[in-house]
Amino acid sequence: MPVATRENARSVTTMSTTTDSSLPHIVVVGAGFAGLNFCQRIPSHRARITIIDRQNHHLFQPLLYQVATAGLSAVDIAQPVRALFGPRPNLTVLMSEVTGFDLANKMVKHARGELTYDFLIVAAGGVTSYFGHADWEQFAPGLKTLDDALRIRRQILCSFERAETESDAAKRDAAMTIVVIGGGPTGVELAGAFAELTRTVLNRDFDHIDPAKARVLLIEGSPRVLAQFDPALSESALHQLQKLGVEVRTGLRVEAIRAGEVVAGGETIRADNIIWGAGVAGAAIAKQLGAELDRAGRVKVLPDLSVPGHPEVFALGDMVTLVDAKGVTVPGVAQGAIQMGAHAARLVMRELDGEGFAPAGREAFAYHDKGSLATIGRSSGVGEIKGVKLTGFTAWLAWLMVHLLFLIGFRNKVSVLIQWTYSYFTYKRGARVITGATGGPPANAA
Amino acid sequence: MPVATRENARSVTTMSTTTDSSLPHIVVVGAGFAGLNFCQRIPSHRARITIIDRQNHHLFQPLLYQVATAGLSAVDIAQPVRALFGPRPNLTVLMSEVTGFDLANKMVKHARGELTYDFLIVAAGGVTSYFGHADWEQFAPGLKTLDDALRIRRQILCSFERAETESDAAKRDAAMTIVVIGGGPTGVELAGAFAELTRTVLNRDFDHIDPAKARVLLIEGSPRVLAQFDPALSESALHQLQKLGVEVRTGLRVEAIRAGEVVAGGETIRADNIIWGAGVAGAAIAKQLGAELDRAGRVKVLPDLSVPGHPEVFALGDMVTLVDAKGVTVPGVAQGAIQMGAHAARLVMRELDGEGFAPAGREAFAYHDKGSLATIGRSSGVGEIKGVKLTGFTAWLAWLMVHLLFLIGFRNKVSVLIQWTYSYFTYKRGARVITGATGGPPANAA
């Protein structure tokens, strides 16, 4: 068991009495599913943990699309990291941005100092990828953070406000067009929720426009939506989307995105609202680990999830790529991150528990697919749990249970449940309040 | 009864079937308490109403301090204006900013067009006033909008994150100092809530600092806090604030505010968090009415609440100043705005109801003081209802009932009640999520 030879000078001078500095030190970068699950599985008397995140909250990302579509409020799906751990001894939460690593000296550099470690867990998540078209980002925002979700919500609500007083028919139509790019779970859930927002909520709010006639377009490059699901479920999802009024265009490649315009398959579509749900890449910090990355910038970890050449460093979650012990490519979903966090914790605990530092004998990570679920608007969806295919209301109900079950923090569960029940029975949405915009809607959506 | 001779060209071309254009047209500027209460009292078959606001939501301002102090989330105290009226016929909601008036031609100009009216109701509210020191605003934000509240919350939470890793003691102390300027209800409620936030919520969140030792300072220029309340209640408020740990400094005039510094009574106080709760002025649009204003930029309305020389134009709420029929200066509180809205609606209805346009015979507005209440943190407060003085828990309970009763919108009431109950029993706060800041807390609070 290696013992840290240097200590973070700052934390020594201000160390609180609840930290035992003789314990081995684990630095965890990222308070997402992987990082949190790792921490929760390390008993507080076995190691000191410092968890760093540039946000002060854990985000329940599977529900982020509900914030973007005015179904939930931001606070419902976020929980302050400090509050999650409360007064747990030997755990320090640091709100700061990691800027680099010095793996040779076992050191993490962050915006406000540096830390030494015995074990390092890097689980910084993913970012939206535009496949080399970084200039598209300004016209087609992605959905990764709370601020992204609030920005998309504000933009869409404002564009309907603008449509309400727009006399030019072409401009009005553009303001009432939402294009979602990417037919994976995020794209499908967004498109379904937008269709529902316009057809069952906003439709009763306006006098001069009919939001129920808003155009919601889902563009997917491959031949079917939800390509990672069974083809029968993709087919069901397609029909459910169409029933909600979503125009689904598969096999259509996006060629260009400009202010208020998407060019796809040679056709120019005018839309003030373009949402990018297509690509995910590893967080930029992945590069700093010095390991080989795949094309999407994800770290190619060893079977035990450690970074090649550094058995004391694990990389987890959306920022890594791995074909697991069973030959399965681990998907970039919450389940994968949670299981990776648990696996790394198990390995670290075993070595802290007296077996010593033994990377050679480590167990390889194996992903257990507990099933996949995606909603398509209110009371429909598709999914597969232990080989059983679910569609329609059953899939939606399963999704609801699973997501409520996993929502971290008591208050959030109750608040989300109330909002959902309220939305379900009244078709209204409480969260469609525009913040961050004063002086009326912007004159131009871009 | 005057009939509009010109119509808004835009609304004619796109008019929905639920609007009867033969009805007289009332334009309401502002969806605050005065504007909403006016609209709610005009039966939908008696007039067409267009309500304009630059925000898409009605804000329950008395609870804004709870958003700033991380007790409630933004959506809990706001309700989309469109949702409030739902499918009510003959009412149009317009999200736009009013830029001016042409009273001679009975016309309102806004950012995206213009409207003619038969009656005009201007109830645009108030803005934060720095008493001629506009340069203080950047260092000491005021609290008037949801965005103000979210900004203050973000700033305070980030400054504790910064303190957690700050090794310089003076800088750490400054990051942990909150100065509230103004000992009126807003200042008292803010200071009480900040003291509680630091002493009963944040105190369990950090490892290296003790937020319970944060300095919360309330500065008031006059000899006592809550000067508009009975002196015995001011005295009680002072003791309750002190019990919570607020340092109350009365009779102290602020001489200068700079980045991270307040100069008052010759003393320089270093504080990364300075909140301005001292002054209110009429909204800037008040000037455009061409009527005489008081020093705070509020319209001097006639006893019937109409604008001198324009009996068809009423100005209401925080943007007006009036000594009422009983010789009482109407206070700038929700009650005053609500009663003014009701009074103007009564006068307008009487004239629409066949009595004709008769400004000479109009009843003067008389304010009914239903009582005042202010909370001081959790489970204490002061108040006076029908001459009965309340202090401590009773005052707090009365405040709770009154505010829940008046919170507009069902969902909000339930959600707020849950959050309060949750906070009450657990001392945690669900809303302390920082949004709008990425990459860690800013290096400098200013």
PDB file of N, CA and C in Angstrom, chain A residues 375-418:
ATOM      1  N   THR A 375     -38.612   7.096 -22.886  1.00  0.00           N
ATOM      2  CA  THR A 375     -40.001   7.541 -22.961  1.00  0.00           C
ATOM      3  C   THR A 375     -40.229   8.275 -24.262  1.00  0.00           C
ATOM      4  N   ILE A 376     -41.456   8.269 -24.680  1.00  0.00           N
ATOM      5  CA  ILE A 376     -41.831   9.042 -25.857  1.00  0.00           C
ATOM      6  C   ILE A 376     -43.048   9.844 -25.448  1.00  0.00           C
ATOM      7  N   GLY A 377     -42.791  11.006 -24.880  1.00  0.00           N
ATOM      8  CA  GLY A 377     -43.898  11.824 -24.404  1.00  0.00           C
ATOM      9  C   GLY A 377     -44.559  11.182 -23.204  1.00  0.00           C
ATOM     10  N   ARG A 378     -45.779  11.630 -22.977  1.00  0.00           N
ATOM     11  CA  ARG A 378     -46.535  11.260 -21.805  1.00  0.00           C
ATOM     12  C   ARG A 378     -47.197   9.913 -22.041  1.00  0.00           C
ATOM     13  N   SER A 379     -46.927   8.983 -21.154  1.00  0.00           N
ATOM     14  CA  SER A 379     -47.563   7.668 -21.131  1.00  0.00           C
ATOM     15  C   SER A 379     -47.259   6.785 -22.333  1.00  0.00           C
ATOM     16  N   SER A 380     -46.128   7.021 -23.010  1.00  0.00           N
ATOM     17  CA  SER A 380     -45.687   6.000 -23.948  1.00  0.00           C
ATOM     18  C   SER A 380     -44.169   5.902 -23.907  1.00  0.00           C
ATOM     19  N   GLY A 381     -43.646   4.844 -24.504  1.00  0.00           N
ATOM     20  CA  GLY A 381     -42.203   4.614 -24.470  1.00  0.00           C
ATOM     21  C   GLY A 381     -41.877   3.247 -25.015  1.00  0.00           C
ATOM     22  N   VAL A 382     -40.591   2.915 -24.991  1.00  0.00           N
ATOM     23  CA  VAL A 382     -40.166   1.568 -25.358  1.00  0.00           C
ATOM     24  C   VAL A 382     -39.071   1.146 -24.386  1.00  0.00           C
ATOM     25  N   GLY A 383     -38.889  -0.159 -24.254  1.00  0.00           N
ATOM     26  CA  GLY A 383     -37.840  -0.616 -23.366  1.00  0.00           C
ATOM     27  C   GLY A 383     -37.671  -2.112 -23.415  1.00  0.00           C
ATOM     28  N   GLU A 384     -36.605  -2.560 -22.789  1.00  0.00           N
ATOM     29  CA  GLU A 384     -36.335  -3.981 -22.723  1.00  0.00           C
ATOM     30  C   GLU A 384     -35.681  -4.237 -21.378  1.00  0.00           C
ATOM     31  N   ILE A 385     -36.312  -5.081 -20.568  1.00  0.00           N
ATOM     32  CA  ILE A 385     -35.756  -5.415 -19.258  1.00  0.00           C
ATOM     33  C   ILE A 385     -35.624  -6.921 -19.162  1.00  0.00           C
ATOM     34  N   LYS A 386     -34.420  -7.393 -18.973  1.00  0.00           N
ATOM     35  CA  LYS A 386     -34.137  -8.830 -18.916  1.00  0.00           C
ATOM     36  C   LYS A 386     -34.793  -9.575 -20.076  1.00  0.00           C
ATOM     37  N   GLY A 387     -34.607  -9.054 -21.267  1.00  0.00           N
ATOM     38  CA  GLY A 387     -35.115  -9.736 -22.465  1.00  0.00           C
ATOM     39  C   GLY A 387     -36.589  -9.513 -22.753  1.00  0.00           C
ATOM     40  N   VAL A 388     -37.322  -8.899 -21.799  1.00  0.00           N
ATOM     41  CA  VAL A 388     -38.747  -8.647 -22.027  1.00  0.00           C
ATOM     42  C   VAL A 388     -38.915  -7.283 -22.679  1.00  0.00           C
ATOM     43  N   LYS A 389     -39.557  -7.265 -23.829  1.00  0.00           N
ATOM     44  CA  LYS A 389     -39.769  -6.008 -24.537  1.00  0.00           C
ATOM     45  C   LYS A 389     -41.013  -5.317 -24.014  1.00  0.00           C
ATOM     46  N   LEU A 390     -40.888  -4.019 -23.781  1.00  0.00           N
ATOM     47  CA  LEU A 390     -42.030  -3.240 -23.310  1.00  0.00           C
ATOM     48  C   LEU A 390     -42.296  -2.120 -24.309  1.00  0.00           C
ATOM     49  N   THR A 391     -43.563  -1.817 -24.532  1.00  0.00           N
ATOM     50  CA  THR A 391     -43.893  -0.663 -25.374  1.00  0.00           C
ATOM     51  C   THR A 391     -45.047   0.099 -24.725  1.00  0.00           C
ATOM     52  N   GLY A 392     -45.316   1.285 -25.254  1.00  0.00           N
ATOM     53  CA  GLY A 392     -46.474   2.069 -24.823  1.00  0.00           C
ATOM     54  C   GLY A 392     -46.495   2.387 -23.344  1.00  0.00           C
ATOM     55  N   PHE A 393     -47.670   2.271 -22.725  1.00  0.00           N
ATOM     56  CA  PHE A 393     -47.873   2.686 -21.351  1.00  0.00           C
ATOM     57  C   PHE A 393     -47.026   1.874 -20.359  1.00  0.00           C
ATOM     58  N   THR A 394     -46.900   0.578 -20.601  1.00  0.00           N
ATOM     59  CA  THR A 394     -46.114  -0.286 -19.708  1.00  0.00           C
ATOM     60  C   THR A 394     -44.662   0.183 -19.650  1.00  0.00           C
ATOM     61  N   ALA A 395     -44.110   0.505 -20.828  1.00  0.00           N
ATOM     62  CA  ALA A 395     -42.721   0.978 -20.888  1.00  0.00           C
ATOM     63  C   ALA A 395     -42.592   2.303 -20.135  1.00  0.00           C
ATOM     64  N   TRP A 396     -43.592   3.151 -20.300  1.00  0.00           N
ATOM     65  CA  TRP A 396     -43.569   4.463 -19.647  1.00  0.00           C
ATOM     66  C   TRP A 396     -43.615   4.311 -18.133  1.00  0.00           C
ATOM     67  N   LEU A 397     -44.501   3.401 -17.669  1.00  0.00           N
ATOM     68  CA  LEU A 397     -44.642   3.165 -16.235  1.00  0.00           C
ATOM     69  C   LEU A 397     -43.345   2.612 -15.646  1.00  0.00           C
ATOM     70  N   ALA A 398     -42.730   1.666 -16.362  1.00  0.00           N
ATOM     71  CA  ALA A 398     -41.463   1.091 -15.906  1.00  0.00           C
ATOM     72  C   ALA A 398     -40.403   2.188 -15.816  1.00  0.00           C
ATOM     73  N   TRP A 399     -40.375   3.035 -16.830  1.00  0.00           N
ATOM     74  CA  TRP A 399     -39.422   4.149 -16.864  1.00  0.00           C
ATOM     75  C   TRP A 399     -39.628   5.066 -15.649  1.00  0.00           C
ATOM     76  N   LEU A 400     -40.904   5.355 -15.381  1.00  0.00           N
ATOM     77  CA  LEU A 400     -41.254   6.242 -14.273  1.00  0.00           C
ATOM     78  C   LEU A 400     -40.752   5.672 -12.943  1.00  0.00           C
ATOM     79  N   MET A 401     -41.010   4.384 -12.726  1.00  0.00           N
ATOM     80  CA  MET A 401     -40.601   3.737 -11.480  1.00  0.00           C
ATOM     81  C   MET A 401     -39.078   3.754 -11.352  1.00  0.00           C
ATOM     82  N   VAL A 402     -38.399   3.322 -12.397  1.00  0.00           N
ATOM     83  CA  VAL A 402     -36.941   3.240 -12.369  1.00  0.00           C
ATOM     84  C   VAL A 402     -36.331   4.607 -12.081  1.00  0.00           C
ATOM     85  N   HIS A 403     -36.854   5.647 -12.732  1.00  0.00           N
ATOM     86  CA  HIS A 403     -36.246   6.962 -12.573  1.00  0.00           C
ATOM     87  C   HIS A 403     -36.554   7.591 -11.218  1.00  0.00           C
ATOM     88  N   LEU A 404     -37.745   7.337 -10.704  1.00  0.00           N
ATOM     89  CA  LEU A 404     -38.049   7.847  -9.362  1.00  0.00           C
ATOM     90  C   LEU A 404     -37.185   7.141  -8.325  1.00  0.00           C
ATOM     91  N   LEU A 405     -37.021   5.823  -8.520  1.00  0.00           N
ATOM     92  CA  LEU A 405     -36.241   5.008  -7.613  1.00  0.00           C
ATOM     93  C   LEU A 405     -34.808   5.508  -7.520  1.00  0.00           C
ATOM     94  N   PHE A 406     -34.257   5.935  -8.663  1.00  0.00           N
ATOM     95  CA  PHE A 406     -32.854   6.308  -8.695  1.00  0.00           C
ATOM     96  C   PHE A 406     -32.606   7.789  -8.465  1.00  0.00           C
ATOM     97  N   LEU A 407     -33.639   8.585  -8.423  1.00  0.00           N
ATOM     98  CA  LEU A 407     -33.442  10.018  -8.192  1.00  0.00           C
ATOM     99  C   LEU A 407     -32.833  10.182  -6.810  1.00  0.00           C
ATOM    100  N   ILE A 408     -31.703  10.812  -6.796  1.00  0.00           N
ATOM    101  CA  ILE A 408     -30.980  10.924  -5.528  1.00  0.00           C
ATOM    102  C   ILE A 408     -31.562  12.049  -4.677  1.00  0.00           C
ATOM    103  N   GLY A 409     -31.836  11.761  -3.431  1.00  0.00           N
ATOM    104  CA  GLY A 409     -32.298  12.804  -2.516  1.00  0.00           C
ATOM    105  C   GLY A 409     -33.806  12.761  -2.335  1.00  0.00           C
ATOM    106  N   PHE A 410     -34.232  12.748  -1.124  1.00  0.00           N
ATOM    107  CA  PHE A 410     -35.651  12.601  -0.808  1.00  0.00           C
ATOM    108  C   PHE A 410     -36.520  13.709  -1.391  1.00  0.00           C
ATOM    109  N   ARG A 411     -36.120  14.958  -1.138  1.00  0.00           N
ATOM    110  CA  ARG A 411     -36.942  16.063  -1.573  1.00  0.00           C
ATOM    111  C   ARG A 411     -37.204  15.994  -3.063  1.00  0.00           C
ATOM    112  N   ASN A 412     -36.146  15.717  -3.823  1.00  0.00           N
ATOM    113  CA  ASN A 412     -36.310  15.678  -5.259  1.00  0.00           C
ATOM    114  C   ASN A 412     -37.347  14.661  -5.683  1.00  0.00           C
ATOM    115  N   LYS A 413     -37.315  13.483  -5.070  1.00  0.00           N
ATOM    116  CA  LYS A 413     -38.287  12.455  -5.447  1.00  0.00           C
ATOM    117  C   LYS A 413     -39.706  12.946  -5.254  1.00  0.00           C
ATOM    118  N   VAL A 414     -39.962  13.534  -4.088  1.00  0.00           N
ATOM    119  CA  VAL A 414     -41.320  13.983  -3.796  1.00  0.00           C
ATOM    120  C   VAL A 414     -41.723  15.084  -4.763  1.00  0.00           C
ATOM    121  N   SER A 415     -40.814  16.035  -4.967  1.00  0.00           N
ATOM    122  CA  SER A 415     -41.136  17.154  -5.826  1.00  0.00           C
ATOM    123  C   SER A 415     -41.373  16.700  -7.267  1.00  0.00           C
ATOM    124  N   VAL A 416     -40.532  15.790  -7.749  1.00  0.00           N
ATOM    125  CA  VAL A 416     -40.688  15.282  -9.105  1.00  0.00           C
ATOM    126  C   VAL A 416     -41.994  14.510  -9.234  1.00  0.00           C
ATOM    127  N   LEU A 417     -42.299  13.709  -8.242  1.00  0.00           N
ATOM    128  CA  LEU A 417     -43.527  12.923  -8.278  1.00  0.00           C
ATOM    129  C   LEU A 417     -44.744  13.838  -8.356  1.00  0.00           C
ATOM    130  N   ILE A 418     -44.732  14.895  -7.557  1.00  0.00           N
ATOM    131  CA  ILE A 418     -45.841  15.843  -7.583  1.00  0.00           C
ATOM    132  C   ILE A 418     -45.951  16.511  -8.941  1.00  0.00           C
TER     133      ILE A 418
END
